[in-house]
Amino acid sequence: MMRAVLATLMKRALRASFREVRMSGSVPDGPVVLFANHHNYYDGYLAWLVARTVGRSPLVWMEEWDRFPFFRAMGALPFPADDPIRRAATVRHTARALGEPDAALVYFPEGRLHAPDEGLDAFEPGPLERLHHVLGRPSWVPMAIRVRWGRTATPVAEVRLGDSGGPENARQRLLDTMESSSEASTVILTGRRGPDERWSFGFLRTLFNR
């Protein structure tokens, strides 16, 4: 019940914030880590939607889990900055969960939400390699999230899944996926139309055509 309510609320928030959500790319068979840039408040919602669209049960590590524990129903796990014991417990839980072939960990290696014009933070390969071993060597899939403004009142969210591999060269692979724009995308969620698309006062034109 809680899962269905939260799914409805999350989709409603995405529809209110974006004209469309578009996705391109795919994921390989077996457990995966979807590692993404973190430049938008709704990145977690978008990643959840994409994971569900490709048939995966997503997990995400949430620093502020204690404030919003009900997101556990959507796969959020506690990852408090000041509690290494709880973080370790979450990593162990994730490793067990990734034993299932449909599991996916949504991972933001930058570790913070920040403006896109700041670029992509550096992340050290060592911790990624260690995490790769702890999690049972899943496939790592770069997930580039981009919010693009166009001619509509609300922006379009584009999520591109890159080529899978291990954690090596993860930052460069994510950058390459963020900069790629050749592959056709599919609309996976349609948002609310803006006033420019919903309203027309053309019937008043005779009053002003003088």
Short mmCIF file of C-alpha atoms in Angstrom, two decimals:
data_model
loop_
_atom_site.label_atom_id
_atom_site.label_comp_id
_atom_site.label_asym_id
_atom_site.label_seq_id
_atom_site.Cartn_x
_atom_site.Cartn_y
_atom_site.Cartn_z
CA MET A 1 0.00 0.00 0.00
CA MET A 2 2.72 2.47 1.01
CA ARG A 3 4.71 1.61 -2.12
CA ALA A 4 1.76 2.33 -4.39
CA VAL A 5 1.04 5.65 -2.67
CA LEU A 6 4.66 6.77 -2.89
CA ALA A 7 4.92 5.71 -6.53
CA THR A 8 1.87 7.83 -7.34
CA LEU A 9 3.26 10.83 -5.46
CA MET A 10 6.69 10.52 -7.08
CA LYS A 11 5.23 10.32 -10.58
CA ARG A 12 2.98 13.28 -9.81
CA ALA A 13 6.00 15.32 -8.73
CA LEU A 14 7.83 14.41 -11.93
CA ARG A 15 4.84 15.30 -14.09
CA ALA A 16 4.57 18.68 -12.38
CA SER A 17 8.28 19.40 -12.84
CA PHE A 18 9.00 18.12 -16.36
CA ARG A 19 7.27 18.32 -19.72
CA GLU A 20 8.58 14.84 -20.52
CA VAL A 21 10.95 12.26 -19.13
CA ARG A 22 12.92 10.56 -21.91
CA MET A 23 15.21 7.55 -21.70
CA SER A 24 17.71 5.90 -24.01
CA GLY A 25 19.99 2.91 -23.65
CA SER A 26 19.57 -0.37 -21.79
CA VAL A 27 21.05 -2.46 -18.99
CA PRO A 28 22.67 -5.91 -19.19
CA ASP A 29 21.32 -9.01 -17.52
CA GLY A 30 22.12 -9.54 -13.87
CA PRO A 31 22.63 -7.10 -10.98
CA VAL A 32 23.83 -3.61 -11.87
CA VAL A 33 25.07 -0.39 -10.33
CA LEU A 34 23.53 2.62 -12.06
CA PHE A 35 25.98 5.40 -11.27
CA ALA A 36 24.87 8.92 -12.07
CA ASN A 37 25.67 12.60 -11.90
CA HIS A 38 23.71 14.54 -9.26
CA HIS A 39 22.70 17.98 -10.55
CA ASN A 40 18.95 18.07 -9.97
CA TYR A 41 16.72 17.71 -6.92
CA TYR A 42 14.65 15.03 -8.66
CA ASP A 43 17.59 12.84 -9.75
CA GLY A 44 16.57 10.13 -7.29
CA TYR A 45 13.00 10.11 -8.60
CA LEU A 46 14.22 10.00 -12.21
CA ALA A 47 16.63 7.16 -11.46
CA TRP A 48 13.85 5.22 -9.72
CA LEU A 49 11.57 5.68 -12.73
CA VAL A 50 14.25 4.54 -15.17
CA ALA A 51 15.15 1.52 -13.05
CA ARG A 52 11.52 0.45 -12.89
CA THR A 53 11.14 1.04 -16.63
CA VAL A 54 13.96 -1.40 -17.40
CA GLY A 55 12.48 -3.96 -15.01
CA ARG A 56 14.77 -3.49 -12.02
CA SER A 57 14.15 -3.24 -8.28
CA PRO A 58 16.20 -0.19 -7.30
CA LEU A 59 18.05 0.50 -4.08
CA VAL A 60 19.49 3.90 -3.21
CA TRP A 61 21.62 5.08 -0.29
CA MET A 62 19.98 8.08 1.37
CA GLU A 63 21.90 10.35 3.72
CA GLU A 64 18.71 11.93 5.13
CA TRP A 65 16.84 8.65 5.48
CA ASP A 66 15.97 9.35 9.13
CA ARG A 67 13.91 12.35 8.05
CA PHE A 68 11.97 10.39 5.41
CA PRO A 69 12.01 6.73 6.52
CA PHE A 70 8.90 5.88 4.51
CA PHE A 71 11.07 5.91 1.36
CA ARG A 72 12.27 2.49 2.54
CA ALA A 73 9.25 1.15 0.67
CA MET A 74 10.87 2.45 -2.55
CA GLY A 75 14.28 0.93 -1.86
CA ALA A 76 15.94 3.78 0.07
CA LEU A 77 18.46 2.67 2.68
CA PRO A 78 20.04 4.76 5.49
CA PHE A 79 23.48 6.15 4.77
CA PRO A 80 24.11 8.84 7.43
CA ALA A 81 27.32 10.83 7.09
CA ASP A 82 28.06 10.63 10.82
CA ASP A 83 27.39 6.92 11.43
CA PRO A 84 29.86 4.49 9.79
CA ILE A 85 28.27 1.49 11.52
CA ARG A 86 24.90 2.11 9.87
CA ARG A 87 26.59 2.81 6.54
CA ALA A 88 28.42 -0.52 6.78
CA ALA A 89 25.14 -2.29 7.58
CA THR A 90 23.57 -0.69 4.50
CA VAL A 91 26.45 -1.84 2.30
CA ARG A 92 26.07 -5.41 3.61
CA HIS A 93 22.31 -5.32 3.00
CA THR A 94 22.95 -4.03 -0.54
CA ALA A 95 25.45 -6.81 -1.23
CA ARG A 96 22.86 -9.41 -0.23
CA ALA A 97 20.16 -7.72 -2.32
CA LEU A 98 22.41 -7.65 -5.39
CA GLY A 99 22.41 -11.42 -5.28
CA GLU A 100 19.08 -11.17 -7.10
CA PRO A 101 19.29 -10.82 -10.90
CA ASP A 102 16.77 -7.95 -11.08
CA ALA A 103 18.47 -5.80 -8.42
CA ALA A 104 19.99 -2.40 -9.13
CA LEU A 105 21.85 0.02 -6.91
CA VAL A 106 21.38 3.67 -7.85
CA TYR A 107 24.66 5.29 -6.86
CA PHE A 108 25.71 8.96 -6.91
CA PRO A 109 29.53 8.79 -6.67
CA GLU A 110 29.89 12.57 -6.36
CA GLY A 111 28.23 12.28 -2.95
CA ARG A 112 26.48 15.64 -3.17
CA LEU A 113 23.83 17.56 -5.07
CA HIS A 114 25.29 20.56 -6.88
CA ALA A 115 24.75 22.86 -9.85
CA PRO A 116 25.42 21.40 -13.32
CA ASP A 117 27.65 24.33 -14.31
CA GLU A 118 30.14 23.11 -11.70
CA GLY A 119 30.82 20.09 -13.89
CA LEU A 120 31.29 16.54 -12.65
CA ASP A 121 33.19 16.09 -9.40
CA ALA A 122 36.20 13.83 -9.32
CA PHE A 123 35.72 10.47 -7.64
CA GLU A 124 38.56 8.22 -6.67
CA PRO A 125 38.80 4.80 -8.36
CA GLY A 126 40.00 3.04 -5.21
CA PRO A 127 36.72 3.23 -3.25
CA LEU A 128 34.78 2.19 -6.37
CA GLU A 129 36.99 -0.85 -6.84
CA ARG A 130 36.54 -1.88 -3.20
CA LEU A 131 32.78 -1.39 -3.44
CA HIS A 132 32.75 -3.46 -6.62
CA HIS A 133 34.29 -6.41 -4.78
CA VAL A 134 32.04 -6.05 -1.72
CA LEU A 135 28.91 -5.97 -3.89
CA GLY A 136 29.82 -9.15 -5.74
CA ARG A 137 31.17 -7.61 -8.97
CA PRO A 138 27.95 -6.29 -10.55
CA SER A 139 27.89 -4.52 -13.91
CA TRP A 140 28.42 -0.76 -13.69
CA VAL A 141 26.21 1.28 -16.02
CA PRO A 142 26.72 5.05 -16.35
CA MET A 143 23.43 6.94 -16.07
CA ALA A 144 23.62 10.50 -17.36
CA ILE A 145 20.79 12.76 -16.20
CA ARG A 146 20.28 16.01 -18.08
CA VAL A 147 17.55 18.62 -17.73
CA ARG A 148 17.05 20.52 -20.96
CA TRP A 149 15.05 23.69 -21.41
CA GLY A 150 13.37 24.26 -24.76
CA ARG A 151 10.30 26.02 -26.06
CA THR A 152 7.93 24.75 -23.35
CA ALA A 153 7.21 26.19 -19.91
CA THR A 154 8.73 23.19 -18.14
CA PRO A 155 11.98 21.39 -19.04
CA VAL A 156 12.54 17.93 -20.46
CA ALA A 157 14.47 15.39 -18.38
CA GLU A 158 16.70 13.11 -20.41
CA VAL A 159 18.26 9.99 -18.90
CA ARG A 160 20.84 8.15 -20.97
CA LEU A 161 22.24 4.72 -20.03
CA GLY A 162 25.75 4.12 -21.30
CA ASP A 163 27.80 1.01 -21.96
CA SER A 164 28.20 -1.36 -19.03
CA GLY A 165 31.51 -2.44 -17.59
CA GLY A 166 33.36 -2.44 -14.30
CA PRO A 167 34.18 0.55 -12.08
CA GLU A 168 37.36 1.36 -13.98
CA ASN A 169 37.35 4.72 -15.77
CA ALA A 170 33.92 5.32 -14.26
CA ARG A 171 34.13 9.11 -14.29
CA GLN A 172 35.20 9.27 -17.94
CA ARG A 173 32.51 6.81 -18.98
CA LEU A 174 29.88 8.90 -17.22
CA LEU A 175 31.21 12.07 -18.86
CA ASP A 176 31.10 10.40 -22.27
CA THR A 177 27.50 9.33 -21.65
CA MET A 178 26.55 12.84 -20.51
CA GLU A 179 28.02 14.36 -23.67
CA SER A 180 26.56 11.80 -26.07
CA SER A 181 23.42 12.82 -27.97
CA SER A 182 23.20 10.48 -30.94
CA GLU A 183 20.91 7.72 -29.71
CA ALA A 184 17.14 8.07 -30.09
CA SER A 185 15.21 8.29 -26.83
CA THR A 186 11.79 7.10 -25.72
CA VAL A 187 9.25 9.04 -23.67
CA ILE A 188 8.65 7.12 -20.43
CA LEU A 189 6.56 9.78 -18.66
CA THR A 190 4.54 12.70 -19.99
CA GLY A 191 4.20 15.70 -17.74
CA ARG A 192 1.71 18.48 -17.38
CA ARG A 193 1.46 20.83 -20.33
CA GLY A 194 2.32 24.44 -19.65
CA PRO A 195 -0.01 27.39 -20.18
CA ASP A 196 1.56 28.03 -23.59
CA GLU A 197 0.25 24.65 -24.73
CA ARG A 198 -3.07 24.61 -22.86
CA TRP A 199 -4.37 28.13 -23.35
CA SER A 200 -5.38 30.09 -26.41
CA PHE A 201 -7.17 33.42 -26.51
CA GLY A 202 -7.40 33.55 -30.28
CA PHE A 203 -11.14 34.08 -30.06
CA LEU A 204 -10.40 37.61 -28.80
CA ARG A 205 -8.35 38.59 -31.83
CA THR A 206 -11.20 40.57 -33.43
CA LEU A 207 -11.20 42.91 -30.41
CA PHE A 208 -7.58 43.83 -30.98
CA ASN A 209 -7.42 43.68 -34.76
CA ARG A 210 -8.25 47.34 -35.21
#
